[in-house]
Amino acid sequence: MNYDAHSIAMMEPRNRARFINSLSGFKSANLIGTRDSDGNENLAIVSSAFHLGATPPLMGLIIRPSSVERHTLENILATECYTINAVTHEFLAAAHQTSARYSKLESEFEKANLTPYYINDFNAPFVMESPLKLAMKLVDHQTLAVNGTEMVIGEIQDVLVSDNAVMPDGYVDIEALDLVTVSGLDSYHITQRIGRLSYAKPDQKLHPLTKEGDPSSWDAFGLSNFNQ
Amino acid sequence: MNYDAHSIAMMEPRNRARFINSLSGFKSANLIGTRDSDGNENLAIVSSAFHLGATPPLMGLIIRPSSVERHTLENILATECYTINAVTHEFLAAAHQTSARYSKLESEFEKANLTPYYINDFNAPFVMESPLKLAMKLVDHQTLAVNGTEMVIGEIQDVLVSDNAVMPDGYVDIEALDLVTVSGLDSYHITQRIGRLSYAKPDQKLHPLTKEGDPSSWDAFGLSNFNQ
């Protein structure tokens, strides 16, 4: 089926939102923790966090200023710091509930029964229940001319993670931490690893990085056929 | 374990790349199809596609100009169009192979044994093997001051997708299409749906959108406990 620009423009607006939000593929699920200048806590689930670079370690967020995430944006701009907390299967319903339109003085931590957690002098609350927590410092933000959404760019200051999830080569096994992934606006999924693939080079065969010598791992990628 | 800014800066550079790339959570896997002004085809796997808005339908891409994706960037800027093709388990190894550093005149379609596919007068190749293909028109691009990466913003012109994957409310069941998700630089995963959750409102209980009345679906979210 081909949906062209006209048929997309003619869709019922909520259906179009569900449709277009599905098209980029699987997304991350993260809770953004902030405080306003009076210390009132805020928590919002986002699926828009994205990797920007490793040196320096940067992540971006897209925030719609008219959405329930507007308090998050206001707080980030006011305090220049925030936390990013990965969402797991265990507290997924609580994380989803933070997307309800609470007033600015209501804390989503309290409403969703999640636990604020602080370190040192860092002025934004982490989510205690999350096994992967990032302390972020605002480094840039801009309103995107194309549609008025806000892009927030932050530098990673601290990473709080279970040590046994960090592999010797630096890779973090987020599947072992039970992180969920999102599709569209409201669908949540757990994952099952196919495997890790070797760095691709021209005229060189791919091989799985994990479980070397285990033929099932090669089969999972269909490598026996692909490498011929 | 706490990794602070100093310990991150001290990591061996490749380990840091694997570490930081893992922290945003699960990512999408897409192949970007382009041609240069002479018609030479190019194909590159990216995990950086992100949703920007539904009205108009916009998606962003982050491209590192020094990477193997530089041909993709050059072609997009030259022709102002490109395709985004979702990666499935079936042709995952081929998709990964496109990340090898081929010369500009070598076609990754040929090297990875994937099939270029064209519609109407659209000047960029789709990947025939992909069950979810987007025709994109460049609408904006900028070099991000924070680290020199390029952000490319495109408007969705056409969506080619199996009709039975589009739900009546607009949601596209990308899991049924066998799309994979990525973590870090090289780990691929299939997914298993927990379920879809209702739109969250203050003082209202969440319920699963799928399989209504099926108690196992409530259990998958732990809703019986959460809603109490």
PDB file of C-alpha atoms in Angstrom, chain B:
ATOM      1  CA  MET B   1      28.785   1.955  39.671  1.00  0.00           C
ATOM      2  CA  ASN B   2      29.240   5.662  38.938  1.00  0.00           C
ATOM      3  CA  TYR B   3      31.171   6.745  35.844  1.00  0.00           C
ATOM      4  CA  ASP B   4      31.833  10.487  36.180  1.00  0.00           C
ATOM      5  CA  ALA B   5      32.884  12.916  33.441  1.00  0.00           C
ATOM      6  CA  HIS B   6      36.557  12.322  34.165  1.00  0.00           C
ATOM      7  CA  SER B   7      36.408   8.521  34.037  1.00  0.00           C
ATOM      8  CA  ILE B   8      34.412   8.734  30.770  1.00  0.00           C
ATOM      9  CA  ALA B   9      37.015  11.072  29.263  1.00  0.00           C
ATOM     10  CA  MET B  10      39.776   8.643  30.298  1.00  0.00           C
ATOM     11  CA  MET B  11      38.189   5.604  28.594  1.00  0.00           C
ATOM     12  CA  GLU B  12      39.947   4.060  25.601  1.00  0.00           C
ATOM     13  CA  PRO B  13      38.248   5.878  22.650  1.00  0.00           C
ATOM     14  CA  ARG B  14      36.605   2.812  21.038  1.00  0.00           C
ATOM     15  CA  ASN B  15      35.380   1.573  24.406  1.00  0.00           C
ATOM     16  CA  ARG B  16      33.960   5.037  25.095  1.00  0.00           C
ATOM     17  CA  ALA B  17      32.168   4.991  21.724  1.00  0.00           C
ATOM     18  CA  ARG B  18      30.598   1.599  22.555  1.00  0.00           C
ATOM     19  CA  PHE B  19      29.723   2.767  26.076  1.00  0.00           C
ATOM     20  CA  ILE B  20      28.158   6.136  25.189  1.00  0.00           C
ATOM     21  CA  ASN B  21      26.314   4.711  22.167  1.00  0.00           C
ATOM     22  CA  SER B  22      24.575   2.257  24.532  1.00  0.00           C
ATOM     23  CA  LEU B  23      23.213   4.879  26.917  1.00  0.00           C
ATOM     24  CA  SER B  24      20.268   6.358  25.005  1.00  0.00           C
ATOM     25  CA  GLY B  25      18.518   2.954  24.918  1.00  0.00           C
ATOM     26  CA  PHE B  26      17.118   0.967  22.007  1.00  0.00           C
ATOM     27  CA  LYS B  27      17.377   2.560  18.565  1.00  0.00           C
ATOM     28  CA  SER B  28      15.823   2.032  15.142  1.00  0.00           C
ATOM     29  CA  ALA B  29      17.685   0.346  12.262  1.00  0.00           C
ATOM     30  CA  ASN B  30      17.160   1.953   8.863  1.00  0.00           C
ATOM     31  CA  LEU B  31      18.887   1.914   5.491  1.00  0.00           C
ATOM     32  CA  ILE B  32      19.235   5.291   3.778  1.00  0.00           C
ATOM     33  CA  GLY B  33      19.078   5.042  -0.012  1.00  0.00           C
ATOM     34  CA  THR B  34      20.508   7.842  -2.197  1.00  0.00           C
ATOM     35  CA  ARG B  35      22.056   8.553  -5.604  1.00  0.00           C
ATOM     36  CA  ASP B  36      24.697  11.095  -6.543  1.00  0.00           C
ATOM     37  CA  SER B  37      24.100  13.549  -9.396  1.00  0.00           C
ATOM     38  CA  ASP B  38      25.554  10.983 -11.837  1.00  0.00           C
ATOM     39  CA  GLY B  39      23.042   8.361 -10.683  1.00  0.00           C
ATOM     40  CA  ASN B  40      25.467   6.194  -8.678  1.00  0.00           C
ATOM     41  CA  GLU B  41      23.546   4.438  -5.902  1.00  0.00           C
ATOM     42  CA  ASN B  42      24.499   4.485  -2.240  1.00  0.00           C
ATOM     43  CA  LEU B  43      23.078   2.679   0.783  1.00  0.00           C
ATOM     44  CA  ALA B  44      24.002   3.133   4.454  1.00  0.00           C
ATOM     45  CA  ILE B  45      22.639   1.705   7.699  1.00  0.00           C
ATOM     46  CA  VAL B  46      21.863   4.286  10.404  1.00  0.00           C
ATOM     47  CA  SER B  47      20.492   4.049  13.930  1.00  0.00           C
ATOM     48  CA  SER B  48      19.924   7.799  14.197  1.00  0.00           C
ATOM     49  CA  ALA B  49      16.528   8.331  12.517  1.00  0.00           C
ATOM     50  CA  PHE B  50      14.094  10.087  14.846  1.00  0.00           C
ATOM     51  CA  HIS B  51      10.504  11.344  14.793  1.00  0.00           C
ATOM     52  CA  LEU B  52      10.144  15.131  14.668  1.00  0.00           C
ATOM     53  CA  GLY B  53       6.455  15.731  14.062  1.00  0.00           C
ATOM     54  CA  ALA B  54       3.316  14.375  12.392  1.00  0.00           C
ATOM     55  CA  THR B  55       1.894  17.592  10.839  1.00  0.00           C
ATOM     56  CA  PRO B  56       3.797  18.059   8.611  1.00  0.00           C
ATOM     57  CA  PRO B  57       5.280  14.524   8.758  1.00  0.00           C
ATOM     58  CA  LEU B  58       8.967  15.087   9.566  1.00  0.00           C
ATOM     59  CA  MET B  59      11.920  12.886  10.489  1.00  0.00           C
ATOM     60  CA  GLY B  60      15.482  13.764  11.478  1.00  0.00           C
ATOM     61  CA  LEU B  61      18.812  11.998  10.923  1.00  0.00           C
ATOM     62  CA  ILE B  62      22.177  12.611  12.577  1.00  0.00           C
ATOM     63  CA  ILE B  63      25.169  12.034  10.311  1.00  0.00           C
ATOM     64  CA  ARG B  64      28.840  12.208  11.209  1.00  0.00           C
ATOM     65  CA  PRO B  65      30.525  13.881   8.211  1.00  0.00           C
ATOM     66  CA  SER B  66      33.780  11.961   8.654  1.00  0.00           C
ATOM     67  CA  SER B  67      32.080   8.567   8.778  1.00  0.00           C
ATOM     68  CA  VAL B  68      31.128   6.066   6.085  1.00  0.00           C
ATOM     69  CA  GLU B  69      27.815   7.935   5.934  1.00  0.00           C
ATOM     70  CA  ARG B  70      29.515  10.944   4.299  1.00  0.00           C
ATOM     71  CA  HIS B  71      28.477   9.780   0.800  1.00  0.00           C
ATOM     72  CA  THR B  72      24.893   9.630   2.027  1.00  0.00           C
ATOM     73  CA  LEU B  73      25.130  13.208   3.276  1.00  0.00           C
ATOM     74  CA  GLU B  74      26.739  14.457   0.051  1.00  0.00           C
ATOM     75  CA  ASN B  75      24.043  12.780  -2.041  1.00  0.00           C
ATOM     76  CA  ILE B  76      21.177  14.121   0.083  1.00  0.00           C
ATOM     77  CA  LEU B  77      22.520  17.667  -0.184  1.00  0.00           C
ATOM     78  CA  ALA B  78      23.066  17.278  -3.962  1.00  0.00           C
ATOM     79  CA  THR B  79      19.706  15.697  -4.867  1.00  0.00           C
ATOM     80  CA  GLU B  80      17.520  16.835  -1.931  1.00  0.00           C
ATOM     81  CA  CYS B  81      15.862  13.428  -1.697  1.00  0.00           C
ATOM     82  CA  TYR B  82      16.493  10.048  -0.052  1.00  0.00           C
ATOM     83  CA  THR B  83      14.696   6.929   1.140  1.00  0.00           C
ATOM     84  CA  ILE B  84      14.418   5.430   4.631  1.00  0.00           C
ATOM     85  CA  ASN B  85      13.977   1.648   4.624  1.00  0.00           C
ATOM     86  CA  ALA B  86      13.279  -0.254   7.842  1.00  0.00           C
ATOM     87  CA  VAL B  87      15.624  -3.205   8.500  1.00  0.00           C
ATOM     88  CA  THR B  88      14.148  -6.625   9.277  1.00  0.00           C
ATOM     89  CA  HIS B  89      15.704  -9.740  10.799  1.00  0.00           C
ATOM     90  CA  GLU B  90      15.738 -11.393   7.366  1.00  0.00           C
ATOM     91  CA  PHE B  91      18.233  -9.045   5.679  1.00  0.00           C
ATOM     92  CA  LEU B  92      20.009  -7.781   8.789  1.00  0.00           C
ATOM     93  CA  ALA B  93      23.485  -9.100   7.922  1.00  0.00           C
ATOM     94  CA  ALA B  94      23.239  -7.462   4.480  1.00  0.00           C
ATOM     95  CA  ALA B  95      22.110  -4.191   6.083  1.00  0.00           C
ATOM     96  CA  HIS B  96      25.046  -4.281   8.543  1.00  0.00           C
ATOM     97  CA  GLN B  97      27.502  -4.918   5.691  1.00  0.00           C
ATOM     98  CA  THR B  98      26.564  -1.525   4.156  1.00  0.00           C
ATOM     99  CA  SER B  99      28.504   0.102   7.012  1.00  0.00           C
ATOM    100  CA  ALA B 100      31.798  -1.038   5.439  1.00  0.00           C
ATOM    101  CA  ARG B 101      33.878   1.768   3.941  1.00  0.00           C
ATOM    102  CA  TYR B 102      33.300   1.239   0.209  1.00  0.00           C
ATOM    103  CA  SER B 103      34.501   3.779  -2.344  1.00  0.00           C
ATOM    104  CA  LYS B 104      32.019   6.281  -3.745  1.00  0.00           C
ATOM    105  CA  LEU B 105      31.597   4.427  -7.054  1.00  0.00           C
ATOM    106  CA  GLU B 106      30.887   1.060  -5.425  1.00  0.00           C
ATOM    107  CA  SER B 107      27.196   0.397  -4.784  1.00  0.00           C
ATOM    108  CA  GLU B 108      26.381  -1.028  -1.357  1.00  0.00           C
ATOM    109  CA  PHE B 109      23.263  -2.534  -2.954  1.00  0.00           C
ATOM    110  CA  GLU B 110      25.507  -4.746  -5.059  1.00  0.00           C
ATOM    111  CA  LYS B 111      28.057  -5.447  -2.318  1.00  0.00           C
ATOM    112  CA  ALA B 112      25.390  -6.461   0.192  1.00  0.00           C
ATOM    113  CA  ASN B 113      23.154  -8.194  -2.338  1.00  0.00           C
ATOM    114  CA  LEU B 114      20.147  -5.921  -1.777  1.00  0.00           C
ATOM    115  CA  THR B 115      17.759  -4.836  -4.529  1.00  0.00           C
ATOM    116  CA  PRO B 116      17.260  -1.194  -5.591  1.00  0.00           C
ATOM    117  CA  TYR B 117      13.654  -0.297  -6.335  1.00  0.00           C
ATOM    118  CA  TYR B 118      12.256   2.912  -7.845  1.00  0.00           C
ATOM    119  CA  ILE B 119       8.801   4.519  -8.003  1.00  0.00           C
ATOM    120  CA  ASN B 120       7.501   7.208 -10.351  1.00  0.00           C
ATOM    121  CA  ASP B 121       9.990  10.033 -10.797  1.00  0.00           C
ATOM    122  CA  PHE B 122      11.459   9.787  -7.306  1.00  0.00           C
ATOM    123  CA  ASN B 123      15.222  10.074  -7.691  1.00  0.00           C
ATOM    124  CA  ALA B 124      16.395   7.846  -4.806  1.00  0.00           C
ATOM    125  CA  PRO B 125      16.438   4.043  -4.583  1.00  0.00           C
ATOM    126  CA  PHE B 126      14.334   2.117  -2.079  1.00  0.00           C
ATOM    127  CA  VAL B 127      15.388  -1.264  -0.710  1.00  0.00           C
ATOM    128  CA  MET B 128      12.984  -3.762  -2.235  1.00  0.00           C
ATOM    129  CA  GLU B 129      13.502  -6.219   0.671  1.00  0.00           C
ATOM    130  CA  SER B 130      12.201  -3.704   3.253  1.00  0.00           C
ATOM    131  CA  PRO B 131       8.494  -3.939   4.230  1.00  0.00           C
ATOM    132  CA  LEU B 132       8.406  -0.262   5.341  1.00  0.00           C
ATOM    133  CA  LYS B 133       9.844   2.270   2.887  1.00  0.00           C
ATOM    134  CA  LEU B 134       9.702   6.073   3.108  1.00  0.00           C
ATOM    135  CA  ALA B 135      10.331   8.575   0.315  1.00  0.00           C
ATOM    136  CA  MET B 136      11.882  11.688   1.882  1.00  0.00           C
ATOM    137  CA  LYS B 137      12.340  15.248   0.649  1.00  0.00           C
ATOM    138  CA  LEU B 138      15.104  17.312   2.281  1.00  0.00           C
ATOM    139  CA  VAL B 139      13.625  20.333   4.059  1.00  0.00           C
ATOM    140  CA  ASP B 140      16.457  21.496   6.332  1.00  0.00           C
ATOM    141  CA  HIS B 141      19.962  20.642   7.429  1.00  0.00           C
ATOM    142  CA  GLN B 142      22.469  22.160   9.782  1.00  0.00           C
ATOM    143  CA  THR B 143      25.876  21.509  11.279  1.00  0.00           C
ATOM    144  CA  LEU B 144      25.449  21.231  15.044  1.00  0.00           C
ATOM    145  CA  ALA B 145      27.834  23.656  16.736  1.00  0.00           C
ATOM    146  CA  VAL B 146      28.379  21.347  19.733  1.00  0.00           C
ATOM    147  CA  ASN B 147      30.264  18.655  17.829  1.00  0.00           C
ATOM    148  CA  GLY B 148      30.127  19.207  14.064  1.00  0.00           C
ATOM    149  CA  THR B 149      27.630  16.426  13.342  1.00  0.00           C
ATOM    150  CA  GLU B 150      25.063  17.123  10.639  1.00  0.00           C
ATOM    151  CA  MET B 151      21.339  17.082  11.311  1.00  0.00           C
ATOM    152  CA  VAL B 152      19.228  16.352   8.240  1.00  0.00           C
ATOM    153  CA  ILE B 153      15.474  16.982   8.395  1.00  0.00           C
ATOM    154  CA  GLY B 154      13.184  15.501   5.785  1.00  0.00           C
ATOM    155  CA  GLU B 155       9.470  15.484   5.027  1.00  0.00           C
ATOM    156  CA  ILE B 156       7.766  12.151   4.339  1.00  0.00           C
ATOM    157  CA  GLN B 157       6.446  12.144   0.755  1.00  0.00           C
ATOM    158  CA  ASP B 158       5.339   8.532   0.417  1.00  0.00           C
ATOM    159  CA  VAL B 159       4.981   5.556   2.747  1.00  0.00           C
ATOM    160  CA  LEU B 160       5.120   2.080   1.203  1.00  0.00           C
ATOM    161  CA  VAL B 161       3.911  -0.484   3.728  1.00  0.00           C
ATOM    162  CA  SER B 162       1.945  -3.738   3.842  1.00  0.00           C
ATOM    163  CA  ASP B 163      -1.653  -2.722   4.416  1.00  0.00           C
ATOM    164  CA  ASN B 164      -2.328  -5.441   6.978  1.00  0.00           C
ATOM    165  CA  ALA B 165       0.329  -3.892   9.271  1.00  0.00           C
ATOM    166  CA  VAL B 166      -1.626  -0.625   9.585  1.00  0.00           C
ATOM    167  CA  MET B 167      -4.164  -0.805  12.423  1.00  0.00           C
ATOM    168  CA  PRO B 168      -7.565   0.932  12.152  1.00  0.00           C
ATOM    169  CA  ASP B 169      -6.375   3.698  14.530  1.00  0.00           C
ATOM    170  CA  GLY B 170      -3.277   4.472  12.412  1.00  0.00           C
ATOM    171  CA  TYR B 171      -0.686   2.586  14.492  1.00  0.00           C
ATOM    172  CA  VAL B 172       1.713   0.537  12.351  1.00  0.00           C
ATOM    173  CA  ASP B 173       2.545  -2.866  13.841  1.00  0.00           C
ATOM    174  CA  ILE B 174       6.286  -2.767  13.140  1.00  0.00           C
ATOM    175  CA  GLU B 175       6.831  -5.882  15.257  1.00  0.00           C
ATOM    176  CA  ALA B 176       4.613  -7.874  12.872  1.00  0.00           C
ATOM    177  CA  LEU B 177       6.867  -6.598  10.066  1.00  0.00           C
ATOM    178  CA  ASP B 178       9.882  -8.182  11.885  1.00  0.00           C
ATOM    179  CA  LEU B 179      11.752  -4.887  12.297  1.00  0.00           C
ATOM    180  CA  VAL B 180      14.876  -5.173  14.448  1.00  0.00           C
ATOM    181  CA  THR B 181      16.133  -2.745  17.081  1.00  0.00           C
ATOM    182  CA  VAL B 182      19.745  -1.781  17.804  1.00  0.00           C
ATOM    183  CA  SER B 183      21.669  -1.191  21.021  1.00  0.00           C
ATOM    184  CA  GLY B 184      25.133   0.299  21.145  1.00  0.00           C
ATOM    185  CA  LEU B 185      27.093   0.131  17.898  1.00  0.00           C
ATOM    186  CA  ASP B 186      26.587  -3.479  16.878  1.00  0.00           C
ATOM    187  CA  SER B 187      23.944  -5.357  18.870  1.00  0.00           C
ATOM    188  CA  TYR B 188      20.681  -6.335  17.177  1.00  0.00           C
ATOM    189  CA  HIS B 189      17.467  -7.493  18.834  1.00  0.00           C
ATOM    190  CA  ILE B 190      14.027  -8.738  17.897  1.00  0.00           C
ATOM    191  CA  THR B 191      11.079  -7.674  20.045  1.00  0.00           C
ATOM    192  CA  GLN B 192       8.105  -9.154  21.832  1.00  0.00           C
ATOM    193  CA  ARG B 193       5.140  -6.873  22.502  1.00  0.00           C
ATOM    194  CA  ILE B 194       4.150  -6.288  26.117  1.00  0.00           C
ATOM    195  CA  GLY B 195       1.105  -4.384  24.863  1.00  0.00           C
ATOM    196  CA  ARG B 196      -0.280  -0.944  24.107  1.00  0.00           C
ATOM    197  CA  LEU B 197      -1.288   1.317  27.000  1.00  0.00           C
ATOM    198  CA  SER B 198      -4.236   3.710  27.102  1.00  0.00           C
ATOM    199  CA  TYR B 199      -3.685   7.490  26.961  1.00  0.00           C
ATOM    200  CA  ALA B 200      -2.708   8.501  30.508  1.00  0.00           C
ATOM    201  CA  LYS B 201      -4.902  10.994  32.396  1.00  0.00           C
ATOM    202  CA  PRO B 202      -4.637  12.277  35.964  1.00  0.00           C
ATOM    203  CA  ASP B 203      -6.755  10.260  38.394  1.00  0.00           C
ATOM    204  CA  GLN B 204      -7.735   7.698  35.786  1.00  0.00           C
ATOM    205  CA  LYS B 205      -6.615   4.075  35.685  1.00  0.00           C
ATOM    206  CA  LEU B 206      -4.473   2.787  32.833  1.00  0.00           C
ATOM    207  CA  HIS B 207      -5.714  -0.129  30.767  1.00  0.00           C
ATOM    208  CA  PRO B 208      -4.165  -2.163  27.954  1.00  0.00           C
ATOM    209  CA  LEU B 209      -5.385  -1.229  24.457  1.00  0.00           C
ATOM    210  CA  THR B 210      -4.945  -4.707  23.042  1.00  0.00           C
ATOM    211  CA  LYS B 211      -6.670  -7.936  23.943  1.00  0.00           C
ATOM    212  CA  GLU B 212      -9.163  -6.167  26.184  1.00  0.00           C
ATOM    213  CA  GLY B 213     -10.622  -8.480  28.755  1.00  0.00           C
ATOM    214  CA  ASP B 214      -7.598 -10.763  28.560  1.00  0.00           C
ATOM    215  CA  PRO B 215      -6.167 -10.791  32.099  1.00  0.00           C
ATOM    216  CA  SER B 216      -2.692 -11.782  30.857  1.00  0.00           C
ATOM    217  CA  SER B 217      -2.376  -8.430  29.118  1.00  0.00           C
ATOM    218  CA  TRP B 218      -3.049  -6.549  32.375  1.00  0.00           C
ATOM    219  CA  ASP B 219      -0.524  -8.775  34.078  1.00  0.00           C
ATOM    220  CA  ALA B 220       2.137  -8.018  31.450  1.00  0.00           C
ATOM    221  CA  PHE B 221       2.113  -4.388  32.635  1.00  0.00           C
ATOM    222  CA  GLY B 222       1.656  -5.220  36.310  1.00  0.00           C
ATOM    223  CA  LEU B 223      -1.505  -3.086  36.122  1.00  0.00           C
ATOM    224  CA  SER B 224      -3.481  -4.980  38.753  1.00  0.00           C
ATOM    225  CA  ASN B 225      -0.982  -3.762  41.326  1.00  0.00           C
ATOM    226  CA  PHE B 226      -0.266  -0.344  39.799  1.00  0.00           C
ATOM    227  CA  ASN B 227      -3.918   0.745  39.566  1.00  0.00           C
ATOM    228  CA  GLN B 228      -4.718  -0.015  43.212  1.00  0.00           C
TER     229      GLN B 228
END
